[in-house]
Amino acid sequence: MEHKTSASLTQPFSTDCRRADERGSSGHHRTVGRFGDYACDSPLELIESAAKHMRTRHAENVEFVLWTGDITVARSTTELERYQAIRNMTELLSRTFSSHFVFPVLGHLDPAPSENLTNLWMHWLPLEALQTFKIGGYYTIEQSHSKLRIVALNTNLFSGRDASSPAAGKQWAWLSAVLEKAQDNNEMVYIVGHAPPGPAARPGHRAYSPEDNARYLRTVRRFARGIAGQFFGHLHEDTFRVVYDNDQPVSWALLAPSVSPYAGPASATNPRLRLYKFDTNTGKVLDYTQYSLDLTAANRAGTAEWVTEYNMTTHYALPDISPASLHALADRLRYAPHETMTFNKRIFAEWVAEYNMTKHYALPDISPASLHALADRLRYAPHETMTVNKYLRAYHSGSSEACDGACAHQHYCAITCLEHLSYRQCVEAAASALAAAGDSAPLVAPLNNIVLTFIVLLAICLEKYLHCVMH
């Protein structure tokens, strides 16, 4: 299956783009390249090149496409502009994958469910799915040839402004009923949404209200045995999450990076997209391969050459993709050597090479247990500098930022502590230990922090009441 997220299609399709610090203003404009600019959203030609790459290289291996929202941009202020962007993307995917199903979800900038959107996607979604989509933007689809069920959420209903709406209550009741039925029928479930649960490694960001975040995690724990995977976008970052129950990793979520090169006023990334390999009989995710486009080189050459960026299991030396493996990987990130790792364009250019998730991370499979083990490897292996190196390169393709031990610790907290309170305690525990050691620098932004010392690790081990700090 292919995962496409946050294409952020520029309207109209122009190569004229504002500087990142002037978006939304009436200030200076500049002409950018054919395939876009790091300070801009995606021109149509960039998105077409991504779709063409998947069609020409992998069309026969694609079962379906996950489209996790955010095709519109903040400048598209009217419902008509947002609808037109959705329609253009729908037509592009329909032409490119004419014999495949595309499962779309709504991004936080996309239009609300409507009759127009329902009609636009009726060739992809069956009648029952269209009925619930029209009500609240959510739906479920059972794969006809396997025991796999797609559960598509409207994560906009988990945000503070919509969490108390009637549609939000209906989605919660519907989600429980769907997961219970899937459990009774021995179906495996893919949960697909735009925004992931939990905080982000960058400070101050959370997509769900605290109440809805906690409720979602309780739901995942309850039905974890039947959830084969969770897939999200929104953050424009390549990362993952591990869900725990009684201190044991029971489920995982993979967050795909964006086709859009614009990742915020202070950051940018090369366009990327992802192809998952999974067992069609069981739904078990075996691996994924990620593709990237060197935007600077593409604009210079006038042609888009998408290359294999990495394969997950190979890149991280994972035995599989499972909660245990991803937990071990997170631990390797946390207890990395105390040295700053700077990633510039030269390093990134050397790094762009083929990788497969299970081989790269030496994972036996993609499962809650394997992803848990991967998170542990990130935390408990001080000698595994390359693990953190690989993770950060994947996390933000083309980044020129630095990340030290404190930064790695904050990534660990974001991966393993999905409750808002536990995340804050995880971060503050390290900051308190640093202060006790005589260094008052705060542990905030993930890419510009001081080094964690041994005393931090010792202090964290003493926090036995908090599982997120104990793992």
Tab-separated table of C-alpha atoms in Angstrom, residues 18-435:
chain	number	residue	atom	x	y	z
A	18	ARG	CA	6.086	33.884	-0.578
A	19	ARG	CA	9.059	33.545	1.721
A	20	ALA	CA	8.359	31.377	4.739
A	21	ASP	CA	8.399	34.342	7.139
A	22	GLU	CA	5.967	36.264	4.958
A	23	ARG	CA	3.298	33.610	4.331
A	24	GLY	CA	-0.099	35.162	4.551
A	25	SER	CA	1.239	38.711	4.179
A	26	SER	CA	1.172	41.003	1.195
A	27	GLY	CA	4.947	41.286	1.181
A	28	HIS	CA	7.780	40.243	-1.078
A	29	HIS	CA	7.360	37.445	-3.613
A	30	ARG	CA	10.036	35.441	-5.387
A	31	THR	CA	10.085	32.994	-8.263
A	32	VAL	CA	10.869	29.419	-7.292
A	33	GLY	CA	11.777	26.250	-9.160
A	34	ARG	CA	9.641	24.022	-11.320
A	35	PHE	CA	9.054	21.521	-8.512
A	36	GLY	CA	8.699	24.056	-5.730
A	37	ASP	CA	10.737	25.537	-2.939
A	38	TYR	CA	11.590	24.646	0.659
A	39	ALA	CA	9.673	27.714	1.842
A	40	CYS	CA	6.566	26.833	-0.167
A	41	ASP	CA	3.770	24.334	-0.438
A	42	SER	CA	3.581	21.863	-3.322
A	43	PRO	CA	3.063	22.944	-6.928
A	44	LEU	CA	0.980	20.555	-9.000
A	45	GLU	CA	4.023	19.350	-10.944
A	46	LEU	CA	5.678	18.075	-7.756
A	47	ILE	CA	2.619	16.048	-6.776
A	48	GLU	CA	2.261	14.694	-10.306
A	49	SER	CA	5.882	13.541	-10.247
A	50	ALA	CA	5.322	11.669	-6.969
A	51	ALA	CA	2.214	9.934	-8.293
A	52	LYS	CA	3.960	9.086	-11.563
A	53	HIS	CA	6.885	7.542	-9.692
A	54	MET	CA	4.622	5.176	-7.762
A	55	ARG	CA	2.600	4.286	-10.847
A	56	THR	CA	5.543	3.538	-13.135
A	57	ARG	CA	7.668	1.728	-10.533
A	58	HIS	CA	5.156	0.001	-8.283
A	59	ALA	CA	1.616	0.085	-9.718
A	60	GLU	CA	1.278	-3.702	-9.869
A	61	ASN	CA	2.287	-4.028	-6.202
A	62	VAL	CA	-0.038	-1.350	-4.828
A	63	GLU	CA	-3.130	-2.757	-3.088
A	64	PHE	CA	-4.519	0.631	-2.105
A	65	VAL	CA	-3.446	4.189	-1.327
A	66	LEU	CA	-3.728	5.921	2.052
A	67	TRP	CA	-4.238	9.655	1.671
A	68	THR	CA	-3.944	11.201	5.124
A	69	GLY	CA	-5.114	14.706	4.363
A	70	ASP	CA	-3.920	18.311	4.267
A	71	ILE	CA	-4.096	18.912	0.560
A	72	THR	CA	-5.199	22.499	1.126
A	73	VAL	CA	-3.102	25.334	2.523
A	74	ALA	CA	-3.748	28.043	5.066
A	75	ARG	CA	-4.046	30.673	2.335
A	76	SER	CA	-7.075	28.813	0.908
A	77	THR	CA	-9.509	30.692	3.076
A	78	THR	CA	-12.780	29.888	1.336
A	79	GLU	CA	-14.682	26.614	1.219
A	80	LEU	CA	-14.640	26.804	-2.578
A	81	GLU	CA	-10.843	27.076	-2.723
A	82	ARG	CA	-10.424	24.144	-0.338
A	83	TYR	CA	-12.903	22.045	-2.280
A	84	GLN	CA	-11.155	22.830	-5.574
A	85	ALA	CA	-7.820	21.690	-4.132
A	86	ILE	CA	-9.396	18.425	-2.941
A	87	ARG	CA	-11.041	17.917	-6.334
A	88	ASN	CA	-7.778	18.463	-8.220
A	89	MET	CA	-5.964	15.952	-6.023
A	90	THR	CA	-8.819	13.463	-6.345
A	91	GLU	CA	-8.725	13.693	-10.129
A	92	LEU	CA	-4.946	13.233	-10.144
A	93	LEU	CA	-5.064	10.122	-7.956
A	94	SER	CA	-8.007	8.722	-9.912
A	95	ARG	CA	-6.072	9.051	-13.168
A	96	THR	CA	-2.870	7.679	-11.702
A	97	PHE	CA	-4.391	4.747	-9.812
A	98	SER	CA	-7.442	4.078	-11.944
A	99	SER	CA	-7.678	0.425	-10.889
A	100	HIS	CA	-6.929	0.965	-7.187
A	101	PHE	CA	-8.875	2.185	-4.210
A	102	VAL	CA	-7.759	5.346	-2.464
A	103	PHE	CA	-8.774	5.778	1.180
A	104	PRO	CA	-8.773	9.506	2.035
A	105	VAL	CA	-9.108	11.206	5.411
A	106	LEU	CA	-9.594	14.867	6.223
A	107	GLY	CA	-6.680	17.053	7.283
A	108	HIS	CA	-6.995	19.929	9.715
A	109	LEU	CA	-6.945	22.463	6.860
A	110	ASP	CA	-9.289	20.497	4.599
A	111	PRO	CA	-12.994	21.336	4.198
A	112	ALA	CA	-15.619	19.848	6.484
A	113	PRO	CA	-17.656	16.818	5.333
A	114	SER	CA	-20.246	17.846	2.771
A	115	GLU	CA	-22.466	16.615	-0.021
A	116	ASN	CA	-19.841	17.780	-2.512
A	117	LEU	CA	-17.040	15.776	-0.881
A	118	THR	CA	-19.287	12.736	-0.567
A	119	ASN	CA	-20.037	12.866	-4.288
A	120	LEU	CA	-16.371	13.454	-5.084
A	121	TRP	CA	-15.226	10.262	-3.351
A	122	MET	CA	-18.166	7.977	-4.122
A	123	HIS	CA	-16.113	6.039	-6.696
A	124	TRP	CA	-13.711	5.004	-3.903
A	125	LEU	CA	-16.058	4.461	-0.967
A	126	PRO	CA	-19.046	2.086	-0.719
A	127	LEU	CA	-22.494	3.326	0.291
A	128	GLU	CA	-22.174	2.467	3.994
A	129	ALA	CA	-18.859	4.312	4.220
A	130	LEU	CA	-20.295	7.338	2.424
A	131	GLN	CA	-23.160	7.529	4.911
A	132	THR	CA	-20.904	7.895	7.957
A	133	PHE	CA	-18.475	10.108	6.056
A	134	LYS	CA	-21.280	12.530	5.276
A	135	ILE	CA	-22.262	12.607	8.964
A	136	GLY	CA	-18.824	13.225	10.434
A	137	GLY	CA	-15.984	12.533	7.995
A	138	TYR	CA	-15.222	8.976	9.212
A	139	TYR	CA	-15.844	5.536	7.714
A	140	THR	CA	-14.782	1.891	7.660
A	141	ILE	CA	-14.191	-0.503	4.776
A	142	GLU	CA	-13.732	-4.265	4.895
A	143	GLN	CA	-11.287	-5.657	2.351
A	144	SER	CA	-13.176	-8.171	0.232
A	145	HIS	CA	-10.304	-10.632	-0.172
A	146	SER	CA	-8.928	-10.666	3.377
A	147	LYS	CA	-9.733	-10.224	7.061
A	148	LEU	CA	-8.413	-6.670	6.970
A	149	ARG	CA	-10.544	-3.648	7.846
A	150	ILE	CA	-9.699	-0.004	7.218
A	151	VAL	CA	-10.939	2.390	9.913
A	152	ALA	CA	-10.628	5.985	8.710
A	153	LEU	CA	-10.962	8.634	11.424
A	154	ASN	CA	-11.735	12.326	11.314
A	155	THR	CA	-9.101	13.432	13.810
A	156	ASN	CA	-10.353	17.010	13.538
A	157	LEU	CA	-13.120	15.853	15.903
A	158	PHE	CA	-10.480	15.129	18.567
A	159	SER	CA	-9.325	18.742	18.718
A	160	GLY	CA	-10.473	21.145	21.402
A	161	ARG	CA	-12.728	23.202	19.165
A	162	ASP	CA	-14.699	20.208	17.843
A	163	ALA	CA	-14.347	17.678	20.666
A	164	SER	CA	-17.715	18.594	22.199
A	165	SER	CA	-19.677	18.579	18.941
A	166	PRO	CA	-22.444	16.008	18.279
A	167	ALA	CA	-20.361	14.595	15.411
A	168	ALA	CA	-17.474	13.906	17.815
A	169	GLY	CA	-19.708	11.905	20.141
A	170	LYS	CA	-21.069	9.906	17.212
A	171	GLN	CA	-17.553	9.103	16.005
A	172	TRP	CA	-16.535	7.765	19.430
A	173	ALA	CA	-19.606	5.524	19.644
A	174	TRP	CA	-19.106	4.379	16.070
A	175	LEU	CA	-15.393	3.633	16.618
A	176	SER	CA	-16.069	1.412	19.630
A	177	ALA	CA	-18.799	-0.451	17.759
A	178	VAL	CA	-16.597	-1.001	14.695
A	179	LEU	CA	-13.642	-2.272	16.739
A	180	GLU	CA	-15.863	-4.572	18.790
A	181	LYS	CA	-17.358	-6.042	15.621
A	182	ALA	CA	-13.910	-6.491	14.095
A	183	GLN	CA	-12.768	-8.254	17.264
A	184	ASP	CA	-15.774	-10.587	17.193
A	185	ASN	CA	-15.111	-11.392	13.520
A	186	ASN	CA	-11.353	-11.914	14.032
A	187	GLU	CA	-10.559	-9.057	11.665
A	188	MET	CA	-7.330	-7.088	11.757
A	189	VAL	CA	-7.658	-3.326	11.636
A	190	TYR	CA	-5.660	-0.486	10.132
A	191	ILE	CA	-6.513	2.798	11.829
A	192	VAL	CA	-5.880	5.711	9.478
A	193	GLY	CA	-6.053	9.382	10.420
A	194	HIS	CA	-4.527	12.750	9.764
A	195	ALA	CA	-3.167	13.873	13.140
A	196	PRO	CA	-1.521	11.339	15.499
A	197	PRO	CA	-2.172	11.036	19.230
A	198	GLY	CA	0.280	12.390	21.777
A	199	PRO	CA	2.576	15.425	21.777
A	200	ALA	CA	5.170	16.110	19.108
A	201	ALA	CA	8.897	16.324	19.782
A	202	ARG	CA	8.739	19.972	18.841
A	203	PRO	CA	7.485	21.951	21.834
A	204	GLY	CA	3.934	23.179	22.291
A	205	HIS	CA	2.300	20.965	19.664
A	206	ARG	CA	-0.602	18.629	20.313
A	207	ALA	CA	-3.427	17.780	17.949
A	208	TYR	CA	-5.944	16.185	20.352
A	209	SER	CA	-7.560	17.650	23.425
A	210	PRO	CA	-6.197	16.001	26.608
A	211	GLU	CA	-9.504	14.194	27.156
A	212	ASP	CA	-9.738	12.896	23.600
A	213	ASN	CA	-6.075	11.918	23.571
A	214	ALA	CA	-6.539	9.831	26.724
A	215	ARG	CA	-9.737	8.297	25.373
A	216	TYR	CA	-8.087	7.348	22.098
A	217	LEU	CA	-5.195	5.651	23.899
A	218	ARG	CA	-7.618	3.734	26.136
A	219	THR	CA	-9.433	2.551	23.022
A	220	VAL	CA	-6.198	1.391	21.384
A	221	ARG	CA	-5.162	-0.501	24.530
A	222	ARG	CA	-8.555	-2.191	24.732
A	223	PHE	CA	-8.474	-3.430	21.131
A	224	ALA	CA	-4.692	-3.655	20.646
A	225	ARG	CA	-4.674	-7.349	19.701
A	226	GLY	CA	-6.788	-6.615	16.641
A	227	ILE	CA	-5.068	-3.400	15.552
A	228	ALA	CA	-2.470	-4.321	12.937
A	229	GLY	CA	-1.246	-0.761	12.503
A	230	GLN	CA	-1.965	2.938	12.902
A	231	PHE	CA	-1.017	5.375	10.154
A	232	PHE	CA	-0.914	9.159	10.428
A	233	GLY	CA	0.607	12.257	8.829
A	234	HIS	CA	0.150	15.915	9.835
A	235	LEU	CA	3.562	16.609	11.408
A	236	HIS	CA	5.543	16.458	8.124
A	237	GLU	CA	8.013	14.270	10.035
A	238	ASP	CA	9.241	10.701	9.719
A	239	THR	CA	8.784	9.166	13.163
A	240	PHE	CA	6.758	6.627	15.135
A	241	ARG	CA	4.829	6.132	18.364
A	242	VAL	CA	4.507	3.213	20.799
A	243	VAL	CA	1.409	2.613	22.948
A	244	TYR	CA	1.858	0.850	26.299
A	245	ASP	CA	-0.502	-1.069	28.560
A	246	ASN	CA	0.760	-1.901	32.059
A	247	ASP	CA	4.262	-0.920	30.934
A	248	GLN	CA	4.185	-3.357	28.013
A	249	PRO	CA	4.260	-2.164	24.381
A	250	VAL	CA	1.013	-3.275	22.748
A	251	SER	CA	0.584	-1.152	19.624
A	252	TRP	CA	2.441	1.179	17.318
A	253	ALA	CA	1.767	4.092	14.997
A	254	LEU	CA	3.870	5.131	12.015
A	255	LEU	CA	3.925	8.797	11.030
A	256	ALA	CA	4.773	9.435	7.401
A	257	PRO	CA	6.592	12.563	6.204
A	258	SER	CA	5.084	14.906	3.626
A	259	VAL	CA	5.254	15.412	-0.099
A	260	SER	CA	5.169	19.119	0.678
A	261	PRO	CA	8.689	20.513	1.255
A	262	TYR	CA	7.345	23.168	3.607
A	263	ALA	CA	7.428	21.975	7.217
A	264	GLY	CA	7.007	25.265	9.066
A	265	PRO	CA	8.563	28.735	9.204
A	266	ALA	CA	11.786	27.409	10.744
A	267	SER	CA	12.187	24.120	8.885
A	268	ALA	CA	11.974	22.435	5.516
A	269	THR	CA	12.412	18.979	4.073
A	270	ASN	CA	12.799	17.160	0.796
A	271	PRO	CA	9.506	15.722	-0.539
A	272	ARG	CA	8.926	12.106	0.483
A	273	LEU	CA	6.403	9.295	0.126
A	274	ARG	CA	6.189	5.759	1.417
A	275	LEU	CA	5.324	2.236	0.231
A	276	TYR	CA	4.349	-0.332	2.873
A	277	LYS	CA	4.802	-4.060	2.486
A	278	PHE	CA	2.190	-6.116	4.321
A	279	ASP	CA	0.753	-9.619	4.474
A	280	THR	CA	-2.556	-9.469	2.611
A	281	ASN	CA	-3.889	-12.449	4.567
A	282	THR	CA	-3.170	-11.206	8.081
A	283	GLY	CA	-2.688	-7.469	7.610
A	284	LYS	CA	0.675	-7.651	9.356
A	285	VAL	CA	2.956	-4.817	8.254
A	286	LEU	CA	6.278	-6.345	7.238
A	287	ASP	CA	8.270	-3.309	6.201
A	288	TYR	CA	8.172	-0.038	4.327
A	289	THR	CA	10.356	1.671	1.777
A	290	GLN	CA	10.556	5.433	1.613
A	291	TYR	CA	11.284	7.534	-1.458
A	292	SER	CA	12.564	11.087	-1.606
A	293	LEU	CA	13.213	13.829	-4.111
A	294	ASP	CA	16.230	16.120	-3.909
A	295	LEU	CA	14.294	19.310	-4.588
A	296	THR	CA	17.357	21.429	-5.345
A	297	ALA	CA	18.698	18.915	-7.867
A	298	ALA	CA	15.266	18.436	-9.459
A	299	ASN	CA	14.804	22.162	-10.007
A	300	ARG	CA	18.323	22.459	-11.393
A	301	ALA	CA	17.862	19.543	-13.815
A	302	GLY	CA	14.264	20.316	-14.710
A	303	THR	CA	13.259	16.722	-14.042
A	304	ALA	CA	12.158	14.865	-10.912
A	305	GLU	CA	14.184	11.785	-10.032
A	306	TRP	CA	12.659	10.084	-7.004
A	307	VAL	CA	15.107	7.733	-5.297
A	308	THR	CA	14.861	5.093	-2.608
A	309	GLU	CA	15.738	6.864	0.617
A	310	TYR	CA	15.696	3.949	3.022
A	311	ASN	CA	14.029	0.723	4.066
A	312	MET	CA	12.908	0.668	7.692
A	313	THR	CA	14.063	-2.714	8.959
A	314	THR	CA	17.407	-2.454	7.176
A	315	HIS	CA	17.987	1.176	8.109
A	316	TYR	CA	17.418	0.625	11.828
A	317	ALA	CA	18.524	-3.035	11.961
A	318	LEU	CA	15.130	-4.138	13.281
A	319	PRO	CA	14.068	-7.779	13.445
A	320	ASP	CA	10.521	-6.691	12.628
A	321	ILE	CA	8.044	-3.844	12.904
A	322	SER	CA	6.380	-4.453	16.237
A	323	PRO	CA	5.767	-2.605	19.509
A	324	ALA	CA	8.704	-4.399	21.129
A	325	SER	CA	11.122	-3.567	18.319
A	326	LEU	CA	10.085	0.071	18.138
A	327	HIS	CA	10.287	0.393	21.906
A	328	ALA	CA	13.855	-0.917	21.734
A	329	LEU	CA	14.645	1.579	18.976
A	330	ALA	CA	13.315	4.434	21.102
A	331	ASP	CA	15.579	3.349	23.949
A	332	ARG	CA	18.561	3.426	21.629
A	333	LEU	CA	17.667	7.011	20.799
A	334	ARG	CA	17.418	7.956	24.445
A	335	TYR	CA	20.705	6.535	25.695
A	336	ALA	CA	22.818	7.558	22.744
A	337	PRO	CA	26.384	8.819	23.258
A	338	HIS	CA	26.556	12.418	24.418
A	339	GLU	CA	27.721	14.040	21.251
A	340	THR	CA	26.164	16.502	18.857
A	341	MET	CA	25.174	15.164	15.458
A	342	THR	CA	24.888	17.779	12.741
A	343	PHE	CA	23.204	16.920	9.461
A	344	ASN	CA	23.927	19.119	6.477
A	345	LYS	CA	23.087	18.744	2.820
A	346	ARG	CA	26.351	16.975	2.073
A	347	ILE	CA	25.664	14.295	4.678
A	348	PHE	CA	22.083	13.950	3.526
A	349	ALA	CA	23.161	13.525	-0.076
A	350	GLU	CA	25.542	10.754	0.955
A	351	TRP	CA	22.812	9.145	3.067
A	352	VAL	CA	20.134	8.896	0.384
A	353	ALA	CA	20.258	5.200	-0.382
A	354	GLU	CA	17.980	2.168	-0.397
A	355	TYR	CA	16.623	0.886	2.904
A	356	ASN	CA	13.944	-1.538	3.977
A	357	MET	CA	12.306	-1.111	7.373
A	358	THR	CA	12.620	-4.642	8.741
A	359	LYS	CA	16.131	-5.114	7.379
A	360	HIS	CA	17.275	-1.626	8.262
A	361	TYR	CA	16.172	-1.971	11.879
A	362	ALA	CA	16.717	-5.759	11.975
A	363	LEU	CA	13.066	-6.346	12.824
A	364	PRO	CA	11.412	-9.760	12.507
A	365	ASP	CA	8.155	-8.002	11.660
A	366	ILE	CA	6.152	-4.807	12.078
A	367	SER	CA	4.236	-5.411	15.272
A	368	PRO	CA	3.716	-3.758	18.657
A	369	ALA	CA	6.328	-6.048	20.218
A	370	SER	CA	8.951	-5.339	17.557
A	371	LEU	CA	8.404	-1.587	17.635
A	372	HIS	CA	8.640	-1.694	21.427
A	373	ALA	CA	11.993	-3.461	21.114
A	374	LEU	CA	13.117	-0.864	18.592
A	375	ALA	CA	12.202	1.922	21.003
A	376	ASP	CA	14.203	0.144	23.724
A	377	ARG	CA	17.229	-0.019	21.461
A	378	LEU	CA	16.993	3.733	21.030
A	379	ARG	CA	16.950	4.151	24.788
A	380	TYR	CA	19.266	1.530	26.281
A	381	ALA	CA	22.183	1.361	23.881
A	382	PRO	CA	24.675	4.175	24.578
A	383	HIS	CA	27.057	2.719	22.026
A	384	GLU	CA	24.552	2.921	19.172
A	385	THR	CA	25.309	6.388	17.858
A	386	MET	CA	24.285	5.321	14.386
A	387	THR	CA	20.759	4.502	15.548
A	388	VAL	CA	20.134	8.095	16.576
A	389	ASN	CA	21.954	9.293	13.479
A	390	LYS	CA	19.701	7.226	11.234
A	391	TYR	CA	16.536	8.191	13.081
A	392	LEU	CA	17.193	11.918	12.844
A	393	ARG	CA	18.098	11.751	9.192
A	394	ALA	CA	14.819	9.964	8.523
A	395	TYR	CA	12.908	12.228	10.906
A	396	HIS	CA	13.550	15.371	8.923
A	397	SER	CA	15.062	14.721	5.516
A	398	GLY	CA	17.633	17.314	4.570
A	399	SER	CA	17.784	18.873	8.042
A	400	SER	CA	20.804	20.974	8.888
A	401	GLU	CA	20.011	21.050	12.594
A	402	ALA	CA	21.971	19.528	15.455
A	403	CYS	CA	20.707	16.994	17.982
A	404	ASP	CA	22.512	16.045	21.181
A	405	GLY	CA	21.681	13.639	24.009
A	406	ALA	CA	19.016	15.901	25.488
A	407	CYS	CA	17.419	16.234	22.079
A	408	ALA	CA	17.393	12.443	21.667
A	409	HIS	CA	15.759	12.129	25.084
A	410	GLN	CA	12.956	14.457	24.028
A	411	HIS	CA	12.348	12.387	20.913
A	412	TYR	CA	12.163	9.333	23.163
A	413	CYS	CA	9.530	11.038	25.322
A	414	ALA	CA	7.436	11.918	22.259
A	415	ILE	CA	7.641	8.350	20.948
A	416	THR	CA	6.815	6.512	24.182
A	417	CYS	CA	4.812	8.941	26.364
A	418	LEU	CA	1.619	9.684	24.480
A	419	GLU	CA	-0.331	10.953	27.478
A	420	HIS	CA	0.185	14.709	27.762
A	421	LEU	CA	1.028	14.563	31.482
A	422	SER	CA	3.448	11.650	31.169
A	423	TYR	CA	5.221	13.377	28.279
A	424	ARG	CA	5.694	16.540	30.316
A	425	GLN	CA	6.963	14.540	33.297
A	426	CYS	CA	9.350	12.604	31.057
A	427	VAL	CA	10.873	15.807	29.688
A	428	GLU	CA	10.898	17.613	33.031
A	429	ALA	CA	12.610	14.692	34.777
A	430	ALA	CA	15.616	15.079	32.505
A	431	ALA	CA	15.568	18.865	32.829
A	432	SER	CA	15.469	18.627	36.642
A	433	ALA	CA	18.399	16.251	36.665
A	434	LEU	CA	20.376	18.627	34.467
A	435	ALA	CA	19.605	21.520	36.799
